Amino acid sequence: MKPRLQKTDRLRRLAQVIEDDPFITDRELAGVFGVSIQTVRLDRLELGIPESRERTRRLAEEATNQVRSVETGEVIGELIHVKLGQEGISVLETDKDMAFRRTSIVRGHHIFAQANSLAVSLVDAEVALTGTAAVKYLRPVKAGERLVAKAEILSRSGRRHVVKVTTKVGHEDVFAGEFTVFAVEEPEGSVRTQGGVLIEDCP
Amino acid sequence: MKPRLQKTDRLRRLAQVIEDDPFITDRELAGVFGVSIQTVRLDRLELGIPESRERTRRLAEEATNQVRSVETGEVIGELIHVKLGQEGISVLETDKDMAFRRTSIVRGHHIFAQANSLAVSLVDAEVALTGTAAVKYLRPVKAGERLVAKAEILSRSGRRHVVKVTTKVGHEDVFAGEFTVFAVEEPEGSVRTQGGVLIEDCP
DNA sequence: CTGCTATTAAGACTTGGTCATAATGCTTGT
DNA sequence: ACAAGCATTATGACCAAGTCTTAATAGCAG
């Protein structure tokens, strides 16, 4: 039963080698293991590993589906008008890196991010954190469209601010949301991760 | 000199189409522009655009170079388990680029983005879009904490999926949200941006 | 009419495979 | 010893999506 041992071992390592270098061809693999191309193909078949072009294609697909995070800057979009504690407007130019490749429809979290960061920046406090959010996506946004978000503070009780944000493309509403944002004072260096920031929401 | 105009125009658009969908083959391109495959090849030659397999390979190459950036969090979480149409888990390592500098508290939209993109990826459809979201931030997340988001599809009626997502750091819940996500089929080439995607939410 | 460009076509070759059908071994149970 | 089995290799036909080369055709401009 020596060949059998050799085989299972080879299968294991084959999978590993392919994982390490998904671009490798059967011909190269045959060289690596000192077996024929056909053997490599049978092995792949057994392991359910697709051909190299297919592997490559999948990698590429993943790549283009990879979701780029929102900007890491302080604010998403450009604040073009802010009345602290009252209202504000921000503008975000969308591009296709923010969108699904297939459809060019901008991913929801970018729109959320703009609205959220606008809401937060309206609150007049050292630090403000989002407590809850209830949002609606009213119409898909295509890459390239210019998002104009307007926010106003609807009410305030203590630290709790209710902020309404509506986002438009031209004259059309594309997004609306209500955020509760909490002002937080920092007790200088201490951390208070716990308990400070949570509240009810709609059911 | 009419044909020349037609040609330069085609070249321009060809480059665009390929950029939009790098996976497209010459045969398909020939169909798109109503010319022969050979013409498409000559055009590519003229534009210095490589064949589709090469384009795919390059994308994949980039992807594998960006594996590092997955670790540095340029991506909204890593899908570590997905049962399409049922449930899924994603992990996001937070870092200080995602946080307010003053407090090291991760900005809400990053947490939202992870949850949102997980919810969307669960839906078994060509394209899925978020319709509404109602979310709670239960506890601030500090930069460096590892966010584990679990999602499950609670219900489905037609295209409408209700997805519940809860995100934890260790054993602690830090975020919870309910998303309604809409599956969208594409009617082959047409775009239907309008109207397809909007609904009620909680008050 | 001749020459130019754009386009299409045709043929041979390449890569990296699939799929089906053998032909060899080598070992192992009876 | 011998048939049965598995692993391996070989062979040939086929495919997709290209390459590169060499025409042939169409339409127009000087």
CSV table of C-alpha atoms (C1' of nucleotides) in Angstrom, one decimal:
chain,number,residue,atom,x,y,z
A,1,MET,CA,0.0,0.0,0.0
A,2,LYS,CA,2.9,2.4,-0.5
A,3,PRO,CA,1.5,4.2,-3.5
A,4,ARG,CA,-1.7,4.9,-1.6
A,5,LEU,CA,0.2,6.7,1.2
A,6,GLN,CA,2.1,8.6,-1.4
A,7,LYS,CA,-1.1,9.6,-3.0
A,8,THR,CA,-3.0,10.9,0.0
A,9,ASP,CA,0.1,12.8,1.0
A,10,ARG,CA,0.4,14.3,-2.5
A,11,LEU,CA,-3.2,15.3,-2.5
A,12,ARG,CA,-2.7,17.1,0.8
A,13,ARG,CA,0.3,18.9,-0.5
A,14,LEU,CA,-1.2,19.6,-3.8
A,15,ALA,CA,-4.0,21.5,-2.2
A,16,GLN,CA,-1.5,23.4,-0.2
A,17,VAL,CA,0.7,24.3,-3.2
A,18,ILE,CA,-2.3,25.5,-5.1
A,19,GLU,CA,-3.5,27.6,-2.2
A,20,ASP,CA,-0.1,29.2,-2.0
A,21,ASP,CA,0.1,29.9,-5.7
A,22,PRO,CA,-3.3,29.9,-7.3
A,23,PHE,CA,-1.9,30.8,-10.6
A,24,ILE,CA,0.1,27.6,-11.0
A,25,THR,CA,-0.7,25.4,-14.0
A,26,ASP,CA,-1.1,21.7,-14.1
A,27,ARG,CA,2.0,21.4,-16.1
A,28,GLU,CA,4.0,23.2,-13.4
A,29,LEU,CA,2.3,21.1,-10.7
A,30,ALA,CA,3.3,17.9,-12.6
A,31,GLY,CA,6.9,19.2,-12.5
A,32,VAL,CA,6.6,19.9,-8.8
A,33,PHE,CA,5.4,16.5,-7.8
A,34,GLY,CA,7.2,14.5,-10.5
A,35,VAL,CA,4.1,13.0,-11.9
A,36,SER,CA,2.3,13.3,-15.1
A,37,ILE,CA,-0.1,16.1,-16.0
A,38,GLN,CA,-2.9,13.6,-16.1
A,39,THR,CA,-2.3,12.6,-12.5
A,40,VAL,CA,-2.4,16.2,-11.5
A,41,ARG,CA,-5.7,16.6,-13.3
A,42,LEU,CA,-7.2,13.5,-11.6
A,43,ASP,CA,-6.0,14.8,-8.3
A,44,ARG,CA,-7.6,18.1,-8.8
A,45,LEU,CA,-10.8,16.4,-9.9
A,46,GLU,CA,-10.7,14.4,-6.7
A,47,LEU,CA,-10.1,17.5,-4.6
A,48,GLY,CA,-12.7,19.5,-6.4
A,49,ILE,CA,-10.1,22.1,-7.3
A,50,PRO,CA,-10.9,24.0,-10.5
A,51,GLU,CA,-8.5,24.8,-13.3
A,52,SER,CA,-6.0,27.6,-12.9
A,53,ARG,CA,-7.9,30.0,-15.2
A,54,GLU,CA,-11.0,29.5,-13.1
A,55,ARG,CA,-9.0,30.0,-9.9
A,56,THR,CA,-7.6,33.2,-11.3
A,57,ARG,CA,-11.0,34.4,-12.4
A,58,ARG,CA,-12.4,33.9,-8.9
A,59,LEU,CA,-9.6,35.8,-7.3
A,60,ALA,CA,-10.2,38.6,-9.7
A,61,GLU,CA,-13.9,38.5,-9.0
A,62,GLU,CA,-13.4,38.7,-5.3
A,63,ALA,CA,-11.0,41.6,-5.8
A,64,THR,CA,-13.5,43.6,-7.7
A,65,ASN,CA,-16.2,42.7,-5.2
A,66,GLN,CA,-14.0,43.7,-2.4
A,67,VAL,CA,-15.7,46.4,-0.4
A,68,ARG,CA,-13.5,49.4,0.1
A,69,SER,CA,-14.0,51.0,3.4
A,70,VAL,CA,-15.2,54.4,3.7
A,71,GLU,CA,-12.7,57.1,3.9
A,72,THR,CA,-10.7,57.2,7.1
A,73,GLY,CA,-10.7,60.9,7.3
A,74,GLU,CA,-12.5,62.8,9.9
A,75,VAL,CA,-15.6,63.4,7.9
A,76,ILE,CA,-17.1,61.6,5.0
A,77,GLY,CA,-18.0,64.0,2.3
A,78,GLU,CA,-17.3,67.7,2.4
A,79,LEU,CA,-19.0,69.8,5.0
A,80,ILE,CA,-20.1,72.9,3.1
A,81,HIS,CA,-22.3,74.4,5.8
A,82,VAL,CA,-22.6,73.7,9.5
A,83,LYS,CA,-24.5,75.5,12.2
A,84,LEU,CA,-23.3,73.6,15.3
A,85,GLY,CA,-26.2,72.3,17.3
A,86,GLN,CA,-28.7,73.1,14.5
A,87,GLU,CA,-28.1,72.0,10.9
A,88,GLY,CA,-25.6,71.2,8.3
A,89,ILE,CA,-25.0,70.2,4.7
A,90,SER,CA,-22.4,67.9,3.3
A,91,VAL,CA,-21.6,66.9,-0.3
A,92,LEU,CA,-20.1,63.6,-1.4
A,93,GLU,CA,-19.0,62.8,-4.9
A,94,THR,CA,-19.5,59.1,-5.5
A,95,ASP,CA,-17.3,57.1,-7.7
A,96,LYS,CA,-17.3,53.6,-9.0
A,97,ASP,CA,-15.0,52.4,-6.2
A,98,MET,CA,-17.9,52.9,-3.9
A,99,ALA,CA,-20.2,50.9,-6.1
A,100,PHE,CA,-21.0,47.3,-7.0
A,101,ARG,CA,-19.1,46.6,-10.2
A,102,ARG,CA,-22.0,44.9,-12.0
A,103,THR,CA,-24.5,47.6,-11.5
A,104,SER,CA,-22.6,50.7,-10.6
A,105,ILE,CA,-25.0,51.2,-7.7
A,106,VAL,CA,-23.3,52.8,-4.8
A,107,ARG,CA,-23.1,50.6,-1.7
A,108,GLY,CA,-25.4,51.6,1.1
A,109,HIS,CA,-22.8,52.1,3.7
A,110,HIS,CA,-21.2,55.0,1.9
A,111,ILE,CA,-24.5,56.8,1.9
A,112,PHE,CA,-25.0,55.9,5.6
A,113,ALA,CA,-21.5,57.0,6.4
A,114,GLN,CA,-22.0,60.5,4.9
A,115,ALA,CA,-25.3,60.9,6.8
A,116,ASN,CA,-23.9,59.5,10.0
A,117,SER,CA,-20.8,61.6,10.1
A,118,LEU,CA,-22.8,64.7,9.3
A,119,ALA,CA,-25.2,63.9,12.1
A,120,VAL,CA,-22.3,63.4,14.5
A,121,SER,CA,-20.5,66.5,13.4
A,122,LEU,CA,-23.6,68.6,14.1
A,123,VAL,CA,-23.6,67.9,17.8
A,124,ASP,CA,-21.8,70.5,19.7
A,125,ALA,CA,-19.6,68.4,22.0
A,126,GLU,CA,-16.1,67.1,22.4
A,127,VAL,CA,-17.2,63.7,21.3
A,128,ALA,CA,-20.4,62.4,19.9
A,129,LEU,CA,-21.4,58.9,19.3
A,130,THR,CA,-24.3,57.4,17.4
A,131,GLY,CA,-26.7,55.5,19.5
A,132,THR,CA,-29.3,54.4,17.1
A,133,ALA,CA,-30.2,54.9,13.5
A,134,ALA,CA,-33.2,54.1,11.4
A,135,VAL,CA,-32.7,54.7,7.8
A,136,LYS,CA,-34.4,54.2,4.4
A,137,TYR,CA,-32.8,53.9,1.1
A,138,LEU,CA,-35.3,55.5,-1.3
A,139,ARG,CA,-33.6,55.1,-4.6
A,140,PRO,CA,-30.4,53.4,-5.7
A,141,VAL,CA,-27.6,55.8,-6.3
A,142,LYS,CA,-25.4,55.4,-9.4
A,143,ALA,CA,-21.7,55.9,-9.2
A,144,GLY,CA,-20.8,59.4,-10.2
A,145,GLU,CA,-23.8,61.0,-8.7
A,146,ARG,CA,-23.3,63.8,-6.2
A,147,LEU,CA,-24.9,63.2,-2.9
A,148,VAL,CA,-26.1,66.2,-0.9
A,149,ALA,CA,-27.0,65.4,2.6
A,150,LYS,CA,-28.9,67.9,4.8
A,151,ALA,CA,-29.2,67.4,8.5
A,152,GLU,CA,-31.0,69.1,11.3
A,153,ILE,CA,-31.3,68.5,14.9
A,154,LEU,CA,-34.9,67.8,15.7
A,155,SER,CA,-34.7,67.7,19.4
A,156,ARG,CA,-32.4,67.5,22.3
A,157,SER,CA,-32.7,66.3,25.8
A,158,GLY,CA,-29.6,66.3,27.8
A,159,ARG,CA,-27.0,64.4,25.9
A,160,ARG,CA,-29.4,62.9,23.5
A,161,HIS,CA,-29.8,64.5,20.2
A,162,VAL,CA,-32.2,63.4,17.5
A,163,VAL,CA,-30.9,64.3,14.1
A,164,LYS,CA,-32.8,63.9,10.8
A,165,VAL,CA,-30.8,63.5,7.7
A,166,THR,CA,-32.1,63.5,4.1
A,167,THR,CA,-29.8,62.9,1.2
A,168,LYS,CA,-30.6,64.0,-2.4
A,169,VAL,CA,-29.2,63.6,-5.8
A,170,GLY,CA,-30.3,66.7,-7.6
A,171,HIS,CA,-33.9,67.2,-6.5
A,172,GLU,CA,-34.6,63.6,-5.8
A,173,ASP,CA,-34.5,62.1,-2.3
A,174,VAL,CA,-32.4,59.0,-2.2
A,175,PHE,CA,-31.9,58.4,1.5
A,176,ALA,CA,-33.5,59.5,4.7
A,177,GLY,CA,-32.6,58.6,8.3
A,178,GLU,CA,-33.0,59.5,11.9
A,179,PHE,CA,-30.1,59.2,14.2
A,180,THR,CA,-29.8,59.5,17.9
A,181,VAL,CA,-26.5,60.9,18.8
A,182,PHE,CA,-25.1,61.2,22.3
A,183,ALA,CA,-22.7,63.8,23.4
A,184,VAL,CA,-20.0,62.4,25.6
A,185,GLU,CA,-17.7,64.3,27.9
A,186,GLU,CA,-14.4,62.7,28.5
A,187,PRO,CA,-13.3,62.4,32.1
A,188,GLU,CA,-9.7,63.0,30.9
A,189,GLY,CA,-8.1,59.8,29.9
A,190,SER,CA,-10.4,57.4,31.5
A,191,VAL,CA,-12.2,55.1,29.2
A,192,ARG,CA,-15.8,54.3,30.2
A,193,THR,CA,-16.4,51.9,27.4
A,194,GLN,CA,-19.2,50.3,29.2
A,195,GLY,CA,-22.8,51.3,29.7
A,196,GLY,CA,-22.4,54.9,28.7
A,197,VAL,CA,-24.0,54.7,25.4
A,198,LEU,CA,-27.0,52.6,24.7
A,199,ILE,CA,-30.7,53.2,24.4
A,200,GLU,CA,-33.9,52.0,23.1
A,201,ASP,CA,-34.9,52.0,19.5
A,202,CYS,CA,-38.0,51.4,17.6
A,203,PRO,CA,-39.1,47.8,18.0
B,1,MET,CA,-14.3,60.3,-43.7
B,2,LYS,CA,-17.3,58.9,-41.9
B,3,PRO,CA,-15.9,55.6,-41.0
B,4,ARG,CA,-13.0,57.3,-39.2
B,5,LEU,CA,-15.4,59.1,-36.9
B,6,GLN,CA,-17.2,55.8,-36.2
B,7,LYS,CA,-14.0,54.1,-35.4
B,8,THR,CA,-12.4,56.6,-33.0
B,9,ASP,CA,-15.8,56.7,-31.3
B,10,ARG,CA,-15.8,53.0,-31.0
B,11,LEU,CA,-12.3,52.9,-29.7
B,12,ARG,CA,-13.2,55.3,-26.9
B,13,ARG,CA,-16.2,53.3,-25.9
B,14,LEU,CA,-14.5,50.1,-26.2
B,15,ALA,CA,-11.9,51.2,-23.6
B,16,GLN,CA,-14.8,52.2,-21.4
B,17,VAL,CA,-16.7,49.0,-21.7
B,18,ILE,CA,-13.6,47.0,-21.0
B,19,GLU,CA,-12.9,49.1,-18.0
B,20,ASP,CA,-16.4,48.6,-16.7
B,21,ASP,CA,-16.2,44.8,-17.2
B,22,PRO,CA,-12.7,43.6,-17.5
B,23,PHE,CA,-13.9,40.0,-17.8
B,24,ILE,CA,-15.7,40.6,-21.1
B,25,THR,CA,-14.4,38.6,-24.1
B,26,ASP,CA,-13.7,39.7,-27.6
B,27,ARG,CA,-16.6,37.7,-28.8
B,28,GLU,CA,-18.9,39.5,-26.5
B,29,LEU,CA,-17.4,42.9,-27.4
B,30,ALA,CA,-18.0,42.1,-31.1
B,31,GLY,CA,-21.6,41.6,-30.2
B,32,VAL,CA,-21.8,44.8,-28.3
B,33,PHE,CA,-20.5,46.9,-31.1
B,34,GLY,CA,-21.9,44.9,-34.0
B,35,VAL,CA,-18.5,44.3,-35.6
B,36,SER,CA,-16.4,41.3,-36.2
B,37,ILE,CA,-14.1,39.7,-33.6
B,38,GLN,CA,-11.1,40.6,-35.7
B,39,THR,CA,-12.1,44.3,-35.6
B,40,VAL,CA,-12.3,44.1,-31.8
B,41,ARG,CA,-8.8,42.5,-31.7
B,42,LEU,CA,-7.4,45.2,-34.0
B,43,ASP,CA,-9.0,47.8,-31.8
B,44,ARG,CA,-7.5,46.3,-28.6
B,45,LEU,CA,-4.1,46.2,-30.4
B,46,GLU,CA,-4.4,49.8,-31.2
B,47,LEU,CA,-5.4,50.7,-27.7
B,48,GLY,CA,-2.8,48.5,-26.1
B,49,ILE,CA,-5.4,46.6,-24.2
B,50,PRO,CA,-4.5,43.0,-23.4
B,51,GLU,CA,-6.7,40.0,-23.8
B,52,SER,CA,-9.4,39.2,-21.3
B,53,ARG,CA,-7.5,36.4,-19.6
B,54,GLU,CA,-4.5,38.7,-19.1
B,55,ARG,CA,-6.8,41.4,-17.7
B,56,THR,CA,-8.3,38.9,-15.3
B,57,ARG,CA,-4.9,37.7,-14.3
B,58,ARG,CA,-3.8,41.2,-13.5
B,59,LEU,CA,-6.9,41.9,-11.4
B,60,ALA,CA,-6.2,38.7,-9.5
B,61,GLU,CA,-2.6,39.7,-9.0
B,62,GLU,CA,-3.6,42.9,-7.5
B,63,ALA,CA,-6.0,41.1,-5.3
B,64,THR,CA,-3.4,38.9,-3.9
B,65,ASN,CA,-1.2,41.9,-3.3
B,66,GLN,CA,-4.0,43.4,-1.4
B,67,VAL,CA,-4.2,40.5,1.0
B,68,ARG,CA,-2.1,42.6,3.3
B,69,SER,CA,-4.7,45.4,3.1
B,70,VAL,CA,-7.3,43.0,4.2
B,71,GLU,CA,-5.4,42.6,7.4
B,72,THR,CA,-5.0,46.4,7.8
B,73,GLY,CA,-8.7,46.7,7.5
B,74,GLU,CA,-9.2,48.4,4.1
B,75,VAL,CA,-12.0,45.9,3.6
B,76,ILE,CA,-15.2,45.7,5.4
B,77,GLY,CA,-14.7,42.5,7.2
B,78,GLU,CA,-13.7,39.1,6.1
B,79,LEU,CA,-16.4,36.6,5.3
B,80,ILE,CA,-15.4,33.6,7.3
B,81,HIS,CA,-18.6,31.7,6.9
B,82,VAL,CA,-21.5,32.1,4.6
B,83,LYS,CA,-24.6,29.9,4.1
B,84,LEU,CA,-26.2,31.7,1.2
B,85,GLY,CA,-29.8,32.6,2.0
B,86,GLN,CA,-29.4,31.6,5.6
B,87,GLU,CA,-26.6,32.9,7.8
B,88,GLY,CA,-23.1,34.2,7.8
B,89,ILE,CA,-20.3,35.5,9.9
B,90,SER,CA,-17.7,38.2,9.2
B,91,VAL,CA,-14.8,39.4,11.1
B,92,LEU,CA,-13.4,42.9,11.1
B,93,GLU,CA,-10.2,44.0,12.8
B,94,THR,CA,-10.6,47.6,13.8
B,95,ASP,CA,-7.7,50.0,13.9
B,96,LYS,CA,-7.2,53.5,14.9
B,97,ASP,CA,-7.7,54.8,11.4
B,98,MET,CA,-11.3,53.8,11.8
B,99,ALA,CA,-11.6,55.7,15.1
B,100,PHE,CA,-11.9,59.2,16.4
B,101,ARG,CA,-8.5,60.3,17.2
B,102,ARG,CA,-9.4,61.8,20.5
B,103,THR,CA,-11.1,58.8,21.9
B,104,SER,CA,-10.0,55.8,19.9
B,105,ILE,CA,-13.7,54.9,19.6
B,106,VAL,CA,-14.5,53.4,16.3
B,107,ARG,CA,-16.8,55.4,14.1
B,108,GLY,CA,-20.2,54.0,13.8
B,109,HIS,CA,-20.3,53.8,10.1
B,110,HIS,CA,-17.5,51.2,10.0
B,111,ILE,CA,-19.6,48.9,12.2
B,112,PHE,CA,-22.6,49.6,10.1
B,113,ALA,CA,-20.6,48.9,7.0
B,114,GLN,CA,-19.5,45.5,8.2
B,115,ALA,CA,-23.0,44.6,9.2
B,116,ASN,CA,-24.6,46.0,6.0
B,117,SER,CA,-22.2,44.3,3.7
B,118,LEU,CA,-22.6,41.0,5.5
B,119,ALA,CA,-26.4,41.3,5.3
B,120,VAL,CA,-26.2,42.0,1.6
B,121,SER,CA,-23.8,39.2,0.9
B,122,LEU,CA,-26.2,36.7,2.5
B,123,VAL,CA,-28.9,37.3,0.0
B,124,ASP,CA,-28.7,34.8,-2.8
B,125,ALA,CA,-29.2,37.0,-5.8
B,126,GLU,CA,-27.2,38.7,-8.6
B,127,VAL,CA,-27.6,42.0,-6.9
B,128,ALA,CA,-28.9,42.9,-3.5
B,129,LEU,CA,-29.6,46.4,-2.2
B,130,THR,CA,-30.4,47.6,1.3
B,131,GLY,CA,-33.8,49.1,1.6
B,132,THR,CA,-34.0,50.0,5.3
B,133,ALA,CA,-31.9,49.6,8.4
B,134,ALA,CA,-32.6,50.0,12.0
B,135,VAL,CA,-29.6,49.7,14.2
B,136,LYS,CA,-28.4,50.2,17.7
B,137,TYR,CA,-25.0,50.9,18.9
B,138,LEU,CA,-24.8,49.1,22.3
B,139,ARG,CA,-21.4,49.9,23.4
B,140,PRO,CA,-18.5,51.9,22.0
B,141,VAL,CA,-15.9,49.9,20.2
B,142,LYS,CA,-12.2,50.8,20.8
B,143,ALA,CA,-9.7,50.7,18.0
B,144,GLY,CA,-8.0,47.4,17.9
B,145,GLU,CA,-11.0,45.3,19.0
B,146,ARG,CA,-12.1,42.5,16.7
B,147,LEU,CA,-15.6,42.7,15.6
B,148,VAL,CA,-17.4,39.5,14.9
B,149,ALA,CA,-20.7,40.0,13.1
B,150,LYS,CA,-23.3,37.3,12.8
B,151,ALA,CA,-26.2,37.6,10.5
B,152,GLU,CA,-29.2,35.5,9.8
B,153,ILE,CA,-32.1,35.9,7.5
B,154,LEU,CA,-35.1,36.1,9.6
B,155,SER,CA,-37.7,36.0,6.9
B,156,ARG,CA,-38.2,36.4,3.3
B,157,SER,CA,-41.1,37.3,1.1
B,158,GLY,CA,-40.4,37.6,-2.5
B,159,ARG,CA,-37.4,39.8,-3.0
B,160,ARG,CA,-37.6,41.2,0.5
B,161,HIS,CA,-35.3,39.7,3.0
B,162,VAL,CA,-35.2,40.7,6.7
B,163,VAL,CA,-31.7,40.2,8.0
B,164,LYS,CA,-30.7,40.4,11.7
B,165,VAL,CA,-27.1,41.2,12.4
B,166,THR,CA,-25.5,41.3,15.8
B,167,THR,CA,-21.9,42.2,16.3
B,168,LYS,CA,-19.8,41.3,19.2
B,169,VAL,CA,-16.4,42.0,20.7
B,170,GLY,CA,-15.6,38.8,22.6
B,171,HIS,CA,-18.8,37.9,24.3
B,172,GLU,CA,-20.1,41.4,24.5
B,173,ASP,CA,-22.8,42.7,22.1
B,174,VAL,CA,-21.7,46.0,20.7
B,175,PHE,CA,-24.1,46.4,17.8
B,176,ALA,CA,-27.4,45.1,16.6
B,177,GLY,CA,-29.4,45.9,13.6
B,178,GLU,CA,-32.2,44.8,11.3
B,179,PHE,CA,-31.8,45.3,7.6
B,180,THR,CA,-34.3,44.8,4.9
B,181,VAL,CA,-32.4,43.8,1.8
B,182,PHE,CA,-33.9,43.5,-1.7
B,183,ALA,CA,-32.8,41.0,-4.3
B,184,VAL,CA,-32.7,42.5,-7.7
B,185,GLU,CA,-32.7,40.6,-10.9
B,186,GLU,CA,-31.2,42.2,-13.8
B,187,PRO,CA,-33.3,42.1,-17.0
B,188,GLU,CA,-30.2,41.5,-19.2
B,189,GLY,CA,-28.5,44.7,-19.8
B,190,SER,CA,-31.2,47.1,-18.7
B,191,VAL,CA,-30.6,49.1,-15.7
B,192,ARG,CA,-33.8,49.9,-13.8
B,193,THR,CA,-32.4,52.4,-11.3
B,194,GLN,CA,-35.7,53.8,-10.5
B,195,GLY,CA,-38.5,52.8,-8.2
B,196,GLY,CA,-37.4,49.3,-7.6
B,197,VAL,CA,-36.3,49.6,-4.1
B,198,LEU,CA,-38.0,51.4,-1.4
B,199,ILE,CA,-40.2,50.6,1.5
B,200,GLU,CA,-41.6,51.5,4.9
B,201,ASP,CA,-39.7,51.2,8.0
B,202,CYS,CA,-40.5,51.4,11.7
B,203,PRO,CA,-41.9,54.9,12.5
C,1,DC,C1',-8.5,54.5,-61.9
C,2,DT,C1',-5.5,54.2,-58.2
C,3,DG,C1',-4.4,54.3,-53.5
C,4,DC,C1',-5.9,54.5,-48.7
C,5,DT,C1',-8.3,53.0,-44.7
C,6,DA,C1',-11.4,50.1,-42.3
C,7,DT,C1',-13.2,45.9,-42.0
C,8,DT,C1',-13.7,41.1,-42.5
C,9,DA,C1',-12.1,36.6,-43.4
C,10,DA,C1',-9.2,32.4,-43.4
C,11,DG,C1',-5.6,29.4,-41.7
C,12,DA,C1',-2.2,27.8,-38.7
C,13,DC,C1',-0.6,27.8,-34.0
C,14,DT,C1',-0.8,28.3,-28.7
C,15,DT,C1',-2.3,27.6,-23.7
C,16,DG,C1',-4.5,25.3,-20.6
C,17,DG,C1',-7.6,23.0,-20.0
C,18,DT,C1',-12.1,18.9,-20.4
C,19,DC,C1',-13.7,14.3,-21.3
C,20,DA,C1',-13.5,9.5,-22.7
C,21,DT,C1',-11.0,5.5,-23.4
C,22,DA,C1',-7.4,2.8,-23.1
C,23,DA,C1',-2.9,0.6,-21.6
C,24,DT,C1',0.4,-0.3,-18.0
C,25,DG,C1',2.0,-1.3,-13.6
C,26,DC,C1',1.9,-2.9,-8.6
C,27,DT,C1',-0.1,-4.9,-4.9
C,28,DT,C1',-3.2,-7.8,-2.6
C,29,DG,C1',-6.6,-11.4,-1.4
C,30,DT,C1',-7.9,-15.9,-2.6
D,1,DA,C1',-0.2,-18.3,-9.4
D,2,DC,C1',-3.7,-15.4,-10.9
D,3,DA,C1',-7.5,-12.4,-11.2
D,4,DA,C1',-9.1,-8.0,-9.2
D,5,DG,C1',-8.2,-3.2,-8.1
D,6,DC,C1',-6.2,1.0,-7.6
D,7,DA,C1',-2.9,4.4,-9.2
D,8,DT,C1',-0.7,6.1,-12.9
D,9,DT,C1',0.3,7.3,-17.6
D,10,DA,C1',-1.0,7.7,-22.4
D,11,DT,C1',-3.7,9.0,-26.3
D,12,DG,C1',-6.8,11.4,-29.0
D,13,DA,C1',-10.7,14.4,-29.8
D,14,DC,C1',-12.4,18.7,-28.5
D,15,DC,C1',-13.0,23.6,-26.6
D,16,DA,C1',-12.3,28.7,-25.5
D,17,DA,C1',-9.9,32.5,-26.2
D,18,DG,C1',-6.7,34.0,-27.8
D,19,DT,C1',-2.0,34.9,-31.1
D,20,DC,C1',0.1,36.1,-35.7
D,21,DT,C1',0.1,36.2,-40.8
D,22,DT,C1',-1.8,36.8,-45.0
D,23,DA,C1',-5.3,37.9,-47.9
D,24,DA,C1',-9.8,39.7,-49.8
D,25,DT,C1',-13.4,43.2,-49.9
D,26,DA,C1',-15.8,47.8,-49.5
D,27,DG,C1',-16.0,52.8,-49.7
D,28,DC,C1',-14.2,56.9,-50.5
D,29,DA,C1',-10.8,60.8,-51.9
D,30,DG,C1',-7.6,62.7,-55.0
